[in-house]
XYZ file of C-alpha atoms in Angstrom:
446
model
C 15.032 -25.241 -9.185
C 15.202 -22.057 -9.809
C 17.284 -22.503 -13.013
C 15.230 -25.558 -14.013
C 11.812 -23.617 -13.859
C 13.408 -19.898 -15.559
C 14.512 -21.470 -18.284
C 11.606 -21.361 -19.987
C 11.703 -18.192 -19.778
C 14.871 -18.307 -21.804
C 15.334 -15.121 -19.133
C 17.770 -17.090 -16.155
C 21.288 -16.465 -16.878
C 20.990 -13.276 -17.801
C 22.392 -9.898 -15.990
C 22.093 -6.894 -16.381
C 26.020 -5.062 -15.641
C 27.541 -1.488 -15.541
C 30.010 -0.077 -16.266
C 32.171 3.811 -15.238
C 30.674 5.570 -18.736
C 27.386 4.834 -18.933
C 26.936 1.932 -21.191
C 24.917 -0.646 -20.048
C 24.994 -4.559 -21.013
C 23.940 -8.257 -20.226
C 26.135 -10.703 -20.180
C 24.257 -14.833 -20.963
C 25.441 -17.734 -18.926
C 25.396 -19.696 -21.169
C 26.890 -18.280 -23.998
C 30.039 -16.743 -25.331
C 28.706 -13.773 -26.384
C 28.093 -10.578 -24.489
C 25.145 -9.158 -25.857
C 25.959 -4.875 -25.606
C 23.110 -2.275 -24.864
C 24.666 1.267 -25.571
C 22.511 3.630 -23.999
C 22.772 7.267 -23.177
C 21.894 9.903 -20.214
C 20.525 11.715 -22.555
C 16.413 12.060 -22.628
C 17.470 13.195 -26.010
C 19.178 11.120 -27.988
C 18.472 7.282 -29.609
C 19.405 4.571 -27.470
C 21.920 1.672 -30.475
C 21.546 -1.832 -29.679
C 24.133 -3.973 -30.940
C 23.201 -8.134 -29.696
C 23.170 -11.172 -31.325
C 20.726 -14.077 -30.589
C 17.778 -12.874 -27.496
C 14.458 -13.525 -27.024
C 11.540 -11.480 -26.190
C 11.660 -11.204 -22.981
C 15.739 -10.458 -22.810
C 14.443 -7.682 -25.069
C 11.892 -6.383 -23.291
C 14.311 -6.151 -21.099
C 16.139 -4.533 -22.777
C 14.346 -2.099 -24.001
C 13.730 -1.302 -20.206
C 17.105 -0.504 -19.907
C 16.558 2.813 -22.123
C 13.646 3.507 -20.110
C 15.918 3.524 -17.476
C 18.531 5.588 -18.862
C 15.980 8.169 -21.502
C 14.861 9.381 -17.639
C 17.482 11.169 -16.544
C 20.695 10.454 -13.625
C 18.647 12.598 -10.682
C 17.147 10.418 -7.896
C 16.513 10.464 -3.908
C 16.796 7.617 -2.404
C 14.849 4.737 -0.319
C 17.538 4.490 3.515
C 18.294 1.391 4.132
C 16.387 1.641 7.026
C 13.706 2.459 4.236
C 11.324 0.318 6.570
C 10.232 3.646 7.327
C 9.968 4.384 3.262
C 6.870 7.354 3.255
C 4.575 8.878 0.244
C 3.660 12.023 -0.096
C -0.610 11.678 1.025
C -1.488 13.016 -1.961
C -3.287 11.626 -5.367
C -0.876 12.697 -7.442
C 2.171 11.785 -5.130
C 3.618 9.566 -7.745
C 3.022 12.177 -10.706
C 4.852 14.470 -12.361
C 9.295 13.051 -12.936
C 10.171 10.508 -11.955
C 13.744 9.694 -11.956
C 15.900 6.413 -12.358
C 19.523 7.163 -12.731
C 21.640 4.352 -14.191
C 24.696 3.895 -11.814
C 27.916 5.743 -13.035
C 29.599 3.110 -11.399
C 30.396 -0.467 -11.436
C 26.787 -1.941 -9.436
C 26.292 -4.808 -8.432
C 25.398 -8.000 -10.196
C 22.221 -9.270 -9.722
C 20.546 -12.309 -12.631
C 16.970 -13.100 -12.179
C 17.922 -16.223 -10.608
C 18.581 -14.919 -7.858
C 15.776 -12.386 -7.670
C 13.583 -14.889 -9.092
C 14.601 -17.269 -5.515
C 14.910 -13.816 -3.242
C 11.070 -13.396 -4.586
C 10.303 -17.395 -3.363
C 11.697 -16.609 -0.094
C 8.963 -14.405 1.025
C 6.814 -15.401 4.257
C 4.073 -14.910 1.830
C 4.305 -16.919 -1.215
C 3.674 -19.966 0.312
C 0.179 -19.248 2.235
C -1.028 -16.941 -1.345
C -0.598 -20.271 -3.414
C 2.101 -19.458 -5.417
C 4.536 -21.888 -6.028
C 8.122 -21.412 -7.735
C 6.392 -22.330 -10.696
C 3.546 -20.030 -10.183
C 6.309 -17.722 -9.879
C 8.710 -18.707 -12.690
C 5.191 -18.861 -15.104
C 4.840 -15.209 -13.533
C 7.931 -13.239 -13.884
C 7.918 -11.291 -16.512
C 5.357 -9.525 -14.559
C 7.318 -9.573 -11.260
C 10.106 -7.668 -12.837
C 7.419 -5.006 -13.956
C 5.796 -3.971 -10.907
C 8.742 -4.225 -9.889
C 10.195 -1.288 -12.105
C 7.496 0.535 -11.920
C 7.112 0.476 -8.097
C 11.367 1.314 -8.666
C 9.148 4.658 -10.176
C 7.436 5.715 -7.838
C 10.050 5.318 -5.176
C 12.884 6.860 -7.023
C 15.543 4.194 -6.257
C 17.757 2.702 -8.571
C 16.671 -1.090 -9.798
C 20.063 -1.534 -10.285
C 20.210 -1.618 -7.179
C 18.444 -2.176 -4.347
C 19.452 -2.362 -0.908
C 17.381 -6.111 1.188
C 15.214 -4.143 3.019
C 13.955 -2.201 -0.672
C 13.597 -5.676 -2.190
C 12.284 -7.265 0.937
C 9.365 -4.370 1.121
C 9.157 -4.855 -3.024
C 9.070 -8.502 -3.692
C 7.677 -9.686 -0.843
C 5.354 -7.558 0.141
C 3.945 -4.947 -2.149
C 4.005 -7.586 -5.320
C 2.643 -10.465 -3.329
C -0.332 -8.472 -2.050
C -1.010 -6.458 -5.562
C -0.025 -10.142 -6.803
C -4.155 -11.574 -4.541
C -5.811 -8.368 -4.430
C -6.152 -9.468 -8.963
C -6.915 -12.045 -7.762
C -9.577 -10.742 -5.635
C -10.812 -8.558 -8.749
C -10.650 -11.619 -10.707
C -13.229 -13.608 -8.689
C -15.831 -10.655 -7.779
C -16.151 -9.439 -11.697
C -16.700 -13.381 -12.161
C -20.073 -13.242 -9.204
C -21.885 -10.930 -11.961
C -23.161 -11.850 -15.760
C -21.357 -10.795 -18.952
C -24.384 -7.755 -19.016
C -24.482 -6.474 -15.849
C -22.528 -4.234 -15.176
C -19.875 -4.317 -12.590
C -19.233 -2.117 -9.714
C -15.507 -2.042 -7.601
C -14.329 -3.990 -5.410
C -13.886 -2.442 -1.772
C -10.512 -3.918 -1.055
C -10.062 -3.079 3.250
C -6.929 -2.353 4.679
C -6.831 -2.382 8.949
C -4.391 -1.793 10.175
C -2.625 0.455 12.578
C -1.521 3.794 12.521
C 2.346 4.001 11.154
C 2.887 0.663 10.096
C 2.854 1.083 6.679
C -0.136 0.745 5.051
C -1.049 4.137 3.442
C 2.494 3.486 1.602
C 1.281 0.380 0.487
C -1.928 1.494 -0.720
C -1.119 4.426 -2.924
C 2.046 1.284 -4.225
C -1.413 -1.146 -4.774
C -2.782 2.570 -6.946
C 0.225 3.124 -8.761
C 0.282 -0.456 -10.606
C -3.583 -0.579 -11.255
C -2.977 2.889 -12.481
C -0.344 1.555 -14.679
C -1.444 -2.187 -15.932
C -4.446 0.387 -16.736
C -7.861 0.314 -14.762
C -8.906 2.873 -12.234
C -9.849 3.049 -8.647
C -9.650 4.763 -5.887
C -8.132 5.504 -2.391
C -9.924 6.505 0.602
C -9.204 6.720 4.602
C -11.411 6.326 7.029
C -9.317 9.952 8.333
C -11.709 11.510 5.043
C -14.915 10.966 7.556
C -13.588 13.440 10.164
C -15.870 15.390 11.364
C -15.795 19.064 10.883
C -13.958 21.076 13.402
C -17.760 22.956 14.358
C -18.670 19.047 14.795
C -15.338 17.702 17.205
C -15.920 20.881 19.712
C -20.037 19.730 19.710
C -17.987 16.187 20.239
C -15.939 17.111 23.088
C -18.577 18.905 24.292
C -20.779 16.189 25.878
C -18.550 14.104 26.000
C -16.729 16.437 28.895
C -13.436 14.388 30.419
C -13.390 11.664 28.067
C -10.385 11.826 27.499
C -10.819 9.174 23.659
C -13.346 11.257 22.675
C -11.656 14.319 23.385
C -9.757 15.340 19.659
C -10.321 12.830 16.010
C -9.640 9.526 15.397
C -12.098 7.091 18.653
C -15.522 6.139 16.720
C -18.072 9.281 16.996
C -15.948 11.059 15.653
C -16.594 10.292 12.015
C -19.675 12.228 10.023
C -20.541 7.779 9.036
C -23.401 9.931 6.983
C -20.934 11.166 4.645
C -19.476 7.770 4.280
C -22.366 6.506 3.371
C -22.421 9.534 0.809
C -19.369 8.663 -0.029
C -19.174 4.799 -0.777
C -22.453 4.573 -2.044
C -21.050 6.951 -4.770
C -18.191 5.274 -5.557
C -20.286 1.665 -6.222
C -21.919 3.223 -8.799
C -18.962 4.804 -10.234
C -19.038 2.646 -13.191
C -19.265 4.472 -16.443
C -16.809 6.018 -18.776
C -17.070 9.380 -18.117
C -18.720 9.500 -14.889
C -16.647 11.136 -11.969
C -16.845 12.099 -8.781
C -14.503 13.976 -6.125
C -13.633 12.366 -2.943
C -13.645 14.142 0.711
C -10.021 14.597 1.917
C -9.153 16.067 5.446
C -7.041 18.695 6.354
C -4.475 17.317 9.720
C -3.068 21.016 9.774
C -6.147 23.290 10.378
C -7.124 24.693 13.752
C -3.550 24.799 15.006
C -3.354 20.598 14.374
C -7.272 19.653 15.808
C -8.281 19.540 11.736
C -11.253 20.738 9.777
C -12.811 18.748 6.642
C -10.603 20.751 3.300
C -12.241 23.049 1.368
C -13.877 20.737 -1.539
C -12.078 23.102 -3.833
C -9.266 20.817 -3.026
C -10.879 17.301 -2.789
C -9.215 15.224 -5.539
C -11.776 14.018 -8.547
C -12.072 10.371 -10.113
C -13.485 8.834 -13.129
C -15.408 5.228 -14.471
C -15.667 3.455 -15.196
C -13.520 2.527 -11.386
C -12.112 -1.362 -10.943
C -11.089 -1.410 -7.346
C -11.858 1.379 -3.481
C -7.867 1.153 -1.448
C -9.866 1.889 1.446
C -7.796 1.979 4.703
C -7.831 2.735 8.543
C -6.753 1.610 11.077
C -10.040 0.723 13.394
C -12.207 -1.121 10.070
C -13.832 -3.529 11.042
C -13.723 -3.454 14.684
C -16.763 -4.886 16.079
C -18.311 -3.825 19.277
C -17.737 -5.949 22.811
C -20.205 -6.223 24.915
C -19.784 -3.489 27.948
C -17.981 -6.182 30.501
C -15.072 -6.250 27.961
C -13.994 -2.274 27.150
C -14.850 -1.144 30.718
C -11.733 -3.665 31.842
C -9.142 -1.948 29.236
C -10.720 1.406 30.280
C -14.294 2.585 31.142
C -13.951 5.729 29.042
C -14.244 2.717 26.371
C -18.420 2.398 26.470
C -19.061 5.295 24.996
C -16.807 4.440 22.086
C -18.089 1.065 22.018
C -21.079 2.372 21.845
C -20.694 4.584 18.848
C -18.885 1.396 17.011
C -22.085 -0.084 16.221
C -23.583 2.108 13.781
C -19.744 1.293 11.831
C -20.762 -1.441 10.215
C -23.721 -0.424 8.514
C -21.167 3.141 7.434
C -18.172 1.219 6.599
C -17.414 -2.264 6.884
C -21.102 -4.071 4.877
C -19.147 -1.908 2.193
C -16.673 -3.862 1.968
C -16.227 -7.305 0.234
C -12.943 -8.568 0.343
C -10.378 -7.885 3.239
C -6.151 -7.360 4.062
C -5.224 -7.439 8.101
C -1.770 -6.315 9.178
C -1.208 -8.118 11.821
C 0.714 -6.310 15.004
C 1.781 -8.152 18.081
C 2.855 -5.407 20.009
C 0.358 -2.383 19.856
C 3.430 -0.120 21.887
C 5.186 -0.440 18.028
C 2.623 2.380 17.211
C 3.503 5.377 20.238
C 7.820 4.102 18.594
C 6.756 4.757 14.789
C 4.880 6.949 15.815
C 7.710 8.588 17.806
C 10.113 8.033 14.345
C 8.231 9.790 11.796
C 7.094 13.489 14.502
C 11.762 13.360 14.973
C 12.193 13.222 10.949
C 9.439 15.960 10.491
C 12.017 17.628 13.141
C 14.557 17.027 11.581
C 14.461 17.634 8.231
C 12.948 21.143 10.546
C 9.092 20.431 9.646
C 6.443 20.729 13.174
C 6.164 18.031 14.718
C 4.986 16.175 18.228
C 7.628 16.445 20.788
C 8.014 12.685 22.556
C 5.256 13.766 25.695
C 2.780 15.395 22.900
C 3.594 11.709 20.827
C 2.779 10.255 24.050
C -0.258 11.494 24.784
C -1.547 11.349 21.436
C -0.999 7.579 20.807
C -2.429 6.766 24.692
C -5.627 8.047 23.021
C -5.886 5.460 20.641
C -4.545 2.361 22.290
C -7.746 1.301 24.566
C -9.326 0.396 21.467
C -6.193 -1.212 19.943
C -6.367 -3.990 23.582
C -10.095 -4.098 23.752
C -10.356 -4.871 19.961
C -7.183 -6.011 18.199
C -7.641 -9.306 19.485
C -10.915 -9.833 18.337
C -10.034 -8.303 14.779
C -7.355 -10.630 14.474
C -9.216 -14.074 15.705
C -12.040 -13.344 13.926
C -11.875 -11.315 11.001
C -13.209 -8.490 10.603
C -17.218 -7.166 11.030
C -18.914 -9.338 8.311
C -16.013 -10.690 6.207
C -15.871 -14.223 4.383
C -12.644 -15.702 5.229
C -11.950 -16.980 1.933
C -11.815 -13.426 0.854
C -9.082 -12.216 3.574
C -6.111 -11.523 3.444
C -3.681 -11.385 7.133
C 0.009 -10.339 6.595
C 1.556 -10.450 9.806
C 5.298 -7.797 10.214
C 7.702 -6.392 12.912
C 9.341 -3.714 13.974
C 10.491 -2.728 11.255
C 6.515 -3.269 9.544
C 8.501 -6.579 7.215
C 5.936 -9.516 6.605
C 7.273 -12.319 8.514
C 3.500 -14.136 8.261
C 0.439 -14.570 6.210
C -2.550 -16.299 5.941
């Protein structure tokens, strides 16, 4: 099946290899010819191609190989346990120098046919309505998007580990295709002469499960494919340090409102102003700054970042990627929440105002589902241990336990309803639920 489908794109039998001299070449199973692509690692050197008969797809791949060589041979690698990879928390995280390296030793030979089979084995393919034929028809896009992600995460696409391949081809790229489809549906709901506001896609996912990295990957793919997007987090709307102090003092003894995080600790007025303004970013030349929060201020208690440091976005925006650990949570009965934790009653009452501040702006939803909220503790602990080992300030194991304990009651109370009914006000036809395992890899989508 793979050979039959991919032969239609004329690239199924290509194999990229490299020798110890840094010379890459494509070899075709169906032909005795070896098509050599001589490339130089010097950014100032031109690349020469000595090729026999080929087609446009192979030509594109050859130019890709040249581009890889031109971009240098310095590279920082995602480890084999790349499920924990992250991108620096900055809107400019992927700008600057991104390095590719052609291997200086023989690369593991991988065919496009093999990659096709790997893509089709992903847990989201069927659930997203994709067939092997769909994948084959769009194989050029899959290859291009995979190459872009390798640039973003600074990994060598010729030597991807299985976890890296799974993260890109089973998760990020299928979700990106879903987002593109949602944007198309959104655009089709407007008349030709109407201004089209950006589609706001909500990402509801527990802390530490990789949602921020997913959003950065999607944002980058939108940018490199020529569409303007904006990233937003519910963290951007935390109360100022002064506001937090007032909240803590007015709820003395309630550990769930002692620090930022739960419903009640956000500036909902600011979120309404921001989302309303983003929705109006429909014209070329329009600019606005997006609020950001400094979690390191006041010894980790946090404060709103200085507006001079807020990132600026420019219209016309195509999509707004809005993520948060409690997006889409629905208020429950007092009996239901107090059965989990009596302190949740106040949080539950606060949550009644959140739909009008956040959820009503979101027209498409991605929910990252976990089976056990205790994963949040393990993921947070992993992150803090990594920070300490890197010589950066990090919470102790006990501090991590205390930090996560302030969120677990909300997870236990609200996640079952989120998973069974969907986010507040969501359209089931515009909802993607991705279930992940403890390694943050998708195992199911629906």
